PDB file of C-alpha atoms in Angstrom:
ATOM      1  CA  ASP A 456      -7.638   6.777  11.428  1.00  0.00           C
ATOM      2  CA  SER A 457      -5.847   8.018   8.520  1.00  0.00           C
ATOM      3  CA  GLY A 458      -8.517  10.601   7.569  1.00  0.00           C
ATOM      4  CA  VAL A 459      -9.243   7.987   4.293  1.00  0.00           C
ATOM      5  CA  THR A 460     -12.894   7.030   4.395  1.00  0.00           C
ATOM      6  CA  GLN A 461     -14.089   3.945   2.632  1.00  0.00           C
ATOM      7  CA  THR A 462     -17.688   2.630   2.063  1.00  0.00           C
ATOM      8  CA  PRO A 463     -18.645  -0.061   2.191  1.00  0.00           C
ATOM      9  CA  LYS A 464     -16.619  -1.839   4.621  1.00  0.00           C
ATOM     10  CA  HIS A 465     -18.142  -5.199   3.552  1.00  0.00           C
ATOM     11  CA  LEU A 466     -20.066  -6.295   0.407  1.00  0.00           C
ATOM     12  CA  ILE A 467     -21.396  -9.902  -0.460  1.00  0.00           C
ATOM     13  CA  THR A 468     -22.715  -9.906  -4.131  1.00  0.00           C
ATOM     14  CA  ALA A 469     -23.342 -12.899  -6.600  1.00  0.00           C
ATOM     15  CA  THR A 470     -21.151 -13.764  -9.927  1.00  0.00           C
ATOM     16  CA  GLY A 471     -22.159 -11.476 -12.740  1.00  0.00           C
ATOM     17  CA  GLN A 472     -23.417  -8.365 -10.577  1.00  0.00           C
ATOM     18  CA  ARG A 473     -21.946  -5.082 -10.661  1.00  0.00           C
ATOM     19  CA  VAL A 474     -21.018  -3.167  -7.382  1.00  0.00           C
ATOM     20  CA  THR A 475     -19.390   0.682  -6.539  1.00  0.00           C
ATOM     21  CA  LEU A 476     -17.026   1.384  -3.907  1.00  0.00           C
ATOM     22  CA  ARG A 477     -16.734   4.509  -2.966  1.00  0.00           C
ATOM     23  CA  CYS A 478     -13.868   6.454  -1.085  1.00  0.00           C
ATOM     24  CA  SER A 479     -13.445  10.178   0.408  1.00  0.00           C
ATOM     25  CA  PRO A 480     -10.038  11.096   0.221  1.00  0.00           C
ATOM     26  CA  ARG A 481      -8.318  12.823   3.242  1.00  0.00           C
ATOM     27  CA  SER A 482      -9.204  16.755   3.223  1.00  0.00           C
ATOM     28  CA  GLY A 483      -6.815  18.378   1.003  1.00  0.00           C
ATOM     29  CA  ASP A 484      -5.528  15.406  -0.863  1.00  0.00           C
ATOM     30  CA  LEU A 485      -6.108  15.519  -4.837  1.00  0.00           C
ATOM     31  CA  SER A 486      -4.600  12.079  -5.597  1.00  0.00           C
ATOM     32  CA  VAL A 487      -6.710   9.120  -5.122  1.00  0.00           C
ATOM     33  CA  TYR A 488      -5.220   5.500  -5.523  1.00  0.00           C
ATOM     34  CA  TRP A 489      -7.014   2.133  -5.448  1.00  0.00           C
ATOM     35  CA  TYR A 490      -5.430  -1.398  -4.680  1.00  0.00           C
ATOM     36  CA  GLN A 491      -6.629  -4.767  -4.805  1.00  0.00           C
ATOM     37  CA  GLN A 492      -5.250  -7.175  -2.180  1.00  0.00           C
ATOM     38  CA  SER A 493      -6.402 -10.895  -2.754  1.00  0.00           C
ATOM     39  CA  LEU A 494      -6.255 -13.117   0.138  1.00  0.00           C
ATOM     40  CA  ASP A 495      -2.498 -13.379   1.500  1.00  0.00           C
ATOM     41  CA  GLN A 496      -1.247 -11.493  -1.500  1.00  0.00           C
ATOM     42  CA  GLY A 497       0.342  -8.302  -1.776  1.00  0.00           C
ATOM     43  CA  LEU A 498      -0.975  -4.990  -2.971  1.00  0.00           C
ATOM     44  CA  GLN A 499      -2.222  -4.383  -6.570  1.00  0.00           C
ATOM     45  CA  PHE A 500      -2.145  -1.329  -8.147  1.00  0.00           C
ATOM     46  CA  LEU A 501      -5.061  -0.674  -9.972  1.00  0.00           C
ATOM     47  CA  ILE A 502      -5.198   3.449 -11.046  1.00  0.00           C
ATOM     48  CA  GLN A 503      -4.538   6.691  -9.851  1.00  0.00           C
ATOM     49  CA  TYR A 504      -6.831  10.025 -10.091  1.00  0.00           C
ATOM     50  CA  TYR A 505      -5.060  13.461  -9.409  1.00  0.00           C
ATOM     51  CA  ASN A 506      -7.692  16.343  -9.184  1.00  0.00           C
ATOM     52  CA  GLY A 507     -10.213  14.532 -11.120  1.00  0.00           C
ATOM     53  CA  GLU A 508      -7.867  13.544 -14.085  1.00  0.00           C
ATOM     54  CA  GLU A 509      -6.665   9.691 -14.732  1.00  0.00           C
ATOM     55  CA  ARG A 510      -2.734   9.452 -14.217  1.00  0.00           C
ATOM     56  CA  ALA A 511      -1.536   6.200 -13.855  1.00  0.00           C
ATOM     57  CA  LYS A 512      -2.928   2.917 -14.521  1.00  0.00           C
ATOM     58  CA  GLY A 513      -2.104  -0.527 -13.281  1.00  0.00           C
ATOM     59  CA  ASN A 514      -3.399  -3.761 -13.649  1.00  0.00           C
ATOM     60  CA  ILE A 515      -7.041  -2.722 -13.864  1.00  0.00           C
ATOM     61  CA  LEU A 516      -9.354  -5.417 -15.738  1.00  0.00           C
ATOM     62  CA  GLU A 517     -11.421  -3.929 -18.611  1.00  0.00           C
ATOM     63  CA  ARG A 518     -14.597  -4.765 -16.398  1.00  0.00           C
ATOM     64  CA  PHE A 519     -13.352  -2.420 -13.851  1.00  0.00           C
ATOM     65  CA  SER A 520     -13.281   1.418 -13.840  1.00  0.00           C
ATOM     66  CA  ALA A 521     -12.980   4.298 -11.696  1.00  0.00           C
ATOM     67  CA  GLN A 522     -13.502   7.984 -11.751  1.00  0.00           C
ATOM     68  CA  GLN A 523     -12.811  10.979  -9.067  1.00  0.00           C
ATOM     69  CA  PHE A 524     -15.601  13.726  -8.925  1.00  0.00           C
ATOM     70  CA  PRO A 525     -15.030  17.377  -8.508  1.00  0.00           C
ATOM     71  CA  ASP A 526     -15.532  17.286  -4.720  1.00  0.00           C
ATOM     72  CA  LEU A 527     -12.332  14.680  -5.014  1.00  0.00           C
ATOM     73  CA  HIS A 528     -14.318  11.572  -4.213  1.00  0.00           C
ATOM     74  CA  SER A 529     -13.724   8.567  -5.816  1.00  0.00           C
ATOM     75  CA  GLU A 530     -15.635   5.487  -6.973  1.00  0.00           C
ATOM     76  CA  LEU A 531     -14.398   2.494  -8.277  1.00  0.00           C
ATOM     77  CA  ASN A 532     -16.829   0.649 -10.505  1.00  0.00           C
ATOM     78  CA  LEU A 533     -16.556  -3.638 -10.752  1.00  0.00           C
ATOM     79  CA  SER A 534     -18.792  -5.251 -13.088  1.00  0.00           C
ATOM     80  CA  SER A 535     -19.426  -8.906 -14.250  1.00  0.00           C
ATOM     81  CA  LEU A 536     -18.092  -9.810 -11.147  1.00  0.00           C
ATOM     82  CA  GLU A 537     -16.271 -13.289 -10.725  1.00  0.00           C
ATOM     83  CA  LEU A 538     -15.193 -15.038  -7.918  1.00  0.00           C
ATOM     84  CA  GLY A 539     -11.795 -14.289  -8.094  1.00  0.00           C
ATOM     85  CA  ASP A 540     -12.696 -10.475  -7.565  1.00  0.00           C
ATOM     86  CA  SER A 541     -13.123 -11.441  -4.327  1.00  0.00           C
ATOM     87  CA  ALA A 542     -10.639  -9.170  -2.520  1.00  0.00           C
ATOM     88  CA  LEU A 543     -10.006  -6.003  -0.327  1.00  0.00           C
ATOM     89  CA  TYR A 544     -10.020  -3.159  -2.250  1.00  0.00           C
ATOM     90  CA  PHE A 545      -8.172  -0.343  -0.860  1.00  0.00           C
ATOM     91  CA  CYS A 546      -8.464   3.549  -1.501  1.00  0.00           C
ATOM     92  CA  ALA A 547      -5.478   5.510  -0.463  1.00  0.00           C
ATOM     93  CA  SER A 548      -5.052   9.259  -0.838  1.00  0.00           C
ATOM     94  CA  SER A 549      -1.963  11.784  -1.007  1.00  0.00           C
ATOM     95  CA  PRO A 550      -1.434  15.412  -0.986  1.00  0.00           C
ATOM     96  CA  ASP A 551      -0.527  15.924  -4.555  1.00  0.00           C
ATOM     97  CA  ARG A 552       1.368  13.741  -7.494  1.00  0.00           C
ATOM     98  CA  VAL A 553       4.592  14.653  -6.489  1.00  0.00           C
ATOM     99  CA  PHE A 554       6.339  12.120  -4.961  1.00  0.00           C
ATOM    100  CA  GLY A 555       7.731  11.973  -1.857  1.00  0.00           C
ATOM    101  CA  ASN A 556       4.463  12.656   0.092  1.00  0.00           C
ATOM    102  CA  THR A 557       3.288   9.825   1.983  1.00  0.00           C
ATOM    103  CA  ILE A 558       0.151   8.085   0.778  1.00  0.00           C
ATOM    104  CA  TYR A 559      -2.599   7.265   3.479  1.00  0.00           C
ATOM    105  CA  PHE A 560      -4.999   4.070   3.001  1.00  0.00           C
ATOM    106  CA  GLY A 561      -8.367   3.624   3.968  1.00  0.00           C
ATOM    107  CA  GLU A 562      -9.642   0.568   6.041  1.00  0.00           C
ATOM    108  CA  GLY A 563     -10.378  -1.035   2.920  1.00  0.00           C
ATOM    109  CA  SER A 564     -13.640  -2.441   1.644  1.00  0.00           C
ATOM    110  CA  TRP A 565     -13.933  -6.459   1.578  1.00  0.00           C
ATOM    111  CA  LEU A 566     -15.760  -7.906  -1.360  1.00  0.00           C
ATOM    112  CA  THR A 567     -16.824 -11.341  -1.228  1.00  0.00           C
ATOM    113  CA  VAL A 568     -18.002 -12.756  -4.838  1.00  0.00           C
ATOM    114  CA  VAL A 569     -20.576 -15.876  -4.242  1.00  0.00           C
TER     115      VAL A 569
ATOM    116  CA  GLY B1353      12.124  -2.768 -14.305  1.00  0.00           C
ATOM    117  CA  GLN B1354      12.143  -2.736 -11.040  1.00  0.00           C
ATOM    118  CA  ASN B1355      12.105  -5.794  -8.980  1.00  0.00           C
ATOM    119  CA  ILE B1356      11.667  -5.901  -5.274  1.00  0.00           C
ATOM    120  CA  ASP B1357      12.602  -8.838  -2.933  1.00  0.00           C
ATOM    121  CA  GLN B1358      11.884  -9.126   0.439  1.00  0.00           C
ATOM    122  CA  PRO B1359      11.755 -12.506   2.468  1.00  0.00           C
ATOM    123  CA  THR B1360       8.343 -13.939   2.395  1.00  0.00           C
ATOM    124  CA  GLU B1361       8.057 -14.832   6.537  1.00  0.00           C
ATOM    125  CA  MET B1362      10.207 -14.161   9.529  1.00  0.00           C
ATOM    126  CA  THR B1363      10.061 -15.491  13.163  1.00  0.00           C
ATOM    127  CA  ALA B1364      11.683 -13.353  16.127  1.00  0.00           C
ATOM    128  CA  THR B1365      11.089 -13.592  19.757  1.00  0.00           C
ATOM    129  CA  GLU B1366       9.296 -10.792  21.921  1.00  0.00           C
ATOM    130  CA  GLY B1367      11.689  -8.373  23.143  1.00  0.00           C
ATOM    131  CA  ALA B1368      14.431  -9.209  20.424  1.00  0.00           C
ATOM    132  CA  ILE B1369      15.614  -7.341  17.513  1.00  0.00           C
ATOM    133  CA  VAL B1370      14.587  -8.060  13.947  1.00  0.00           C
ATOM    134  CA  GLN B1371      16.169  -6.863  10.638  1.00  0.00           C
ATOM    135  CA  ILE B1372      13.629  -7.064   7.605  1.00  0.00           C
ATOM    136  CA  ASN B1373      15.861  -6.435   4.256  1.00  0.00           C
ATOM    137  CA  CYS B1374      14.358  -5.166   0.844  1.00  0.00           C
ATOM    138  CA  THR B1375      16.456  -5.578  -2.034  1.00  0.00           C
ATOM    139  CA  TYR B1376      15.503  -4.016  -5.663  1.00  0.00           C
ATOM    140  CA  GLN B1377      16.927  -3.657  -9.117  1.00  0.00           C
ATOM    141  CA  THR B1378      15.665  -0.322 -10.927  1.00  0.00           C
ATOM    142  CA  SER B1379      17.243   2.244 -13.250  1.00  0.00           C
ATOM    143  CA  GLY B1380      15.936   4.855 -10.620  1.00  0.00           C
ATOM    144  CA  PHE B1381      13.589   5.588  -8.159  1.00  0.00           C
ATOM    145  CA  ASN B1382      12.889   8.698  -5.730  1.00  0.00           C
ATOM    146  CA  GLY B1383      12.919   7.051  -2.429  1.00  0.00           C
ATOM    147  CA  LEU B1384      12.044   3.802  -0.519  1.00  0.00           C
ATOM    148  CA  PHE B1385       8.985   3.548   1.815  1.00  0.00           C
ATOM    149  CA  TRP B1386       8.237   0.965   4.512  1.00  0.00           C
ATOM    150  CA  TYR B1387       4.579   0.113   5.746  1.00  0.00           C
ATOM    151  CA  GLN B1388       2.975  -2.086   8.283  1.00  0.00           C
ATOM    152  CA  GLN B1389       0.057  -3.811   7.732  1.00  0.00           C
ATOM    153  CA  HIS B1390      -1.718  -5.992  10.199  1.00  0.00           C
ATOM    154  CA  ALA B1391      -4.131  -8.589   8.821  1.00  0.00           C
ATOM    155  CA  GLY B1392      -7.083  -7.453   7.311  1.00  0.00           C
ATOM    156  CA  GLU B1393      -6.561  -4.122   8.032  1.00  0.00           C
ATOM    157  CA  ALA B1394      -5.094  -0.943   5.603  1.00  0.00           C
ATOM    158  CA  PRO B1395      -1.242  -0.528   5.098  1.00  0.00           C
ATOM    159  CA  THR B1396       0.165   2.122   7.548  1.00  0.00           C
ATOM    160  CA  PHE B1397       3.279   4.316   6.953  1.00  0.00           C
ATOM    161  CA  LEU B1398       6.537   3.394   9.169  1.00  0.00           C
ATOM    162  CA  SER B1399       9.165   5.477   7.174  1.00  0.00           C
ATOM    163  CA  TYR B1400      10.561   6.963   4.134  1.00  0.00           C
ATOM    164  CA  ASN B1401      14.143   7.253   2.928  1.00  0.00           C
ATOM    165  CA  VAL B1402      15.138   9.457   0.118  1.00  0.00           C
ATOM    166  CA  LEU B1403      19.109  10.000   0.723  1.00  0.00           C
ATOM    167  CA  ASP B1404      21.673   6.988   1.738  1.00  0.00           C
ATOM    168  CA  GLY B1405      21.646   6.188   5.408  1.00  0.00           C
ATOM    169  CA  LEU B1406      19.465   5.534   8.770  1.00  0.00           C
ATOM    170  CA  GLU B1407      16.146   6.699   9.744  1.00  0.00           C
ATOM    171  CA  GLU B1408      15.244   6.412  13.492  1.00  0.00           C
ATOM    172  CA  LYS B1409      11.868   6.589  14.316  1.00  0.00           C
ATOM    173  CA  GLY B1410      11.375   5.107  18.141  1.00  0.00           C
ATOM    174  CA  ARG B1411      11.884   1.356  18.016  1.00  0.00           C
ATOM    175  CA  PHE B1412      11.909   1.128  14.236  1.00  0.00           C
ATOM    176  CA  SER B1413      14.737   2.499  12.185  1.00  0.00           C
ATOM    177  CA  SER B1414      14.894   2.061   8.367  1.00  0.00           C
ATOM    178  CA  PHE B1415      18.230   1.946   6.131  1.00  0.00           C
ATOM    179  CA  LEU B1416      18.875   2.880   2.366  1.00  0.00           C
ATOM    180  CA  SER B1417      21.797   2.136   0.290  1.00  0.00           C
ATOM    181  CA  ARG B1418      21.065   3.350  -3.282  1.00  0.00           C
ATOM    182  CA  SER B1419      24.596   1.909  -4.527  1.00  0.00           C
ATOM    183  CA  LYS B1420      23.694  -1.832  -3.263  1.00  0.00           C
ATOM    184  CA  GLY B1421      20.292  -1.406  -4.355  1.00  0.00           C
ATOM    185  CA  TYR B1422      19.474  -2.558  -0.300  1.00  0.00           C
ATOM    186  CA  SER B1423      17.375  -1.434   2.648  1.00  0.00           C
ATOM    187  CA  TYR B1424      16.337  -2.860   5.669  1.00  0.00           C
ATOM    188  CA  LEU B1425      13.882  -1.798   8.160  1.00  0.00           C
ATOM    189  CA  LEU B1426      15.093  -2.671  12.150  1.00  0.00           C
ATOM    190  CA  LEU B1427      12.448  -3.200  14.560  1.00  0.00           C
ATOM    191  CA  LYS B1428      13.910  -3.336  18.384  1.00  0.00           C
ATOM    192  CA  GLU B1429      12.415  -4.361  21.754  1.00  0.00           C
ATOM    193  CA  LEU B1430       9.866  -6.719  19.642  1.00  0.00           C
ATOM    194  CA  GLN B1431       6.248  -6.554  21.172  1.00  0.00           C
ATOM    195  CA  MET B1432       3.829  -9.100  20.595  1.00  0.00           C
ATOM    196  CA  LYS B1433       1.642  -6.140  18.529  1.00  0.00           C
ATOM    197  CA  ASP B1434       4.630  -6.029  16.068  1.00  0.00           C
ATOM    198  CA  SER B1435       3.566  -9.021  14.706  1.00  0.00           C
ATOM    199  CA  ALA B1436       2.447  -8.104  11.078  1.00  0.00           C
ATOM    200  CA  SER B1437       3.332  -7.771   7.587  1.00  0.00           C
ATOM    201  CA  TYR B1438       6.049  -5.350   6.502  1.00  0.00           C
ATOM    202  CA  LEU B1439       5.655  -3.844   3.012  1.00  0.00           C
ATOM    203  CA  CYS B1440       9.107  -2.301   1.333  1.00  0.00           C
ATOM    204  CA  ALA B1441       7.972   0.150  -1.909  1.00  0.00           C
ATOM    205  CA  LEU B1442       9.612   2.007  -4.097  1.00  0.00           C
ATOM    206  CA  GLY B1443       8.775   5.519  -5.587  1.00  0.00           C
ATOM    207  CA  GLY B1444       8.620   4.902  -9.294  1.00  0.00           C
ATOM    208  CA  SER B1445       9.446   7.616 -12.238  1.00  0.00           C
ATOM    209  CA  ASN B1446       5.532   7.932 -12.473  1.00  0.00           C
ATOM    210  CA  TYR B1447       4.781   8.969  -8.974  1.00  0.00           C
ATOM    211  CA  GLN B1448       3.546   5.506  -8.458  1.00  0.00           C
ATOM    212  CA  LEU B1449       4.575   2.948  -5.855  1.00  0.00           C
ATOM    213  CA  ILE B1450       6.011  -0.053  -6.714  1.00  0.00           C
ATOM    214  CA  TRP B1451       5.226  -2.618  -3.935  1.00  0.00           C
ATOM    215  CA  GLY B1452       7.025  -5.617  -2.588  1.00  0.00           C
ATOM    216  CA  ALA B1453       4.849  -8.819  -1.722  1.00  0.00           C
ATOM    217  CA  GLY B1454       5.974  -8.096   1.911  1.00  0.00           C
ATOM    218  CA  THR B1455       7.503  -9.909   5.014  1.00  0.00           C
ATOM    219  CA  LYS B1456       5.259 -11.394   7.521  1.00  0.00           C
ATOM    220  CA  LEU B1457       6.879 -11.314  10.893  1.00  0.00           C
ATOM    221  CA  ILE B1458       5.887 -13.483  13.698  1.00  0.00           C
ATOM    222  CA  ILE B1459       6.550 -12.794  17.036  1.00  0.00           C
ATOM    223  CA  LYS B1460       6.903 -15.455  19.810  1.00  0.00           C
ATOM    224  CA  PRO B1461       6.848 -15.318  23.353  1.00  0.00           C
TER     225      PRO B1461
END
């Protein structure tokens, strides 16, 4: 158990819909990362937050947005869903934004768009 | 830019040793990570190299040569549970990890 909690674990929704994925980082970790992993594909970095502020953006679509709240939990919002958005979405956390700290992954949220 | 290359797939035999290579082209990075990922599960941290040389952790060792743009993960005494993908990642200048596509390791009895 990495200490990073993600909900829901599984989600099935229709095209055009909107979903929210939730992440609670490890206790004390200030940085939260979101990744997308499609079937048999590598990890695609979406976005990083540090202590409530956006720190880095990766290949995140405009239909997607995220935020980190004062209690450090984070949410990833996916809207106008398309079939291609079906993937495993990981949240990860690390103690701070200084490199060298290992990042720990949650178990992921499986999103299936039908 | 930072390009990371890993073999797509490797096969090895239970009890044997396997070396998974990772080569990269980058103007600078802060360190190199190796993660293990079983299918459908979260990546888990294996090792971190910031200096050149070998880091040993039980059956797993990781090596880094900055001058050669090269790292490898060495797995000894292979077990069936070692069947997984192994991801190489570089620490970028903006505190990000740049991930390789991963090497799928298949262990045969």
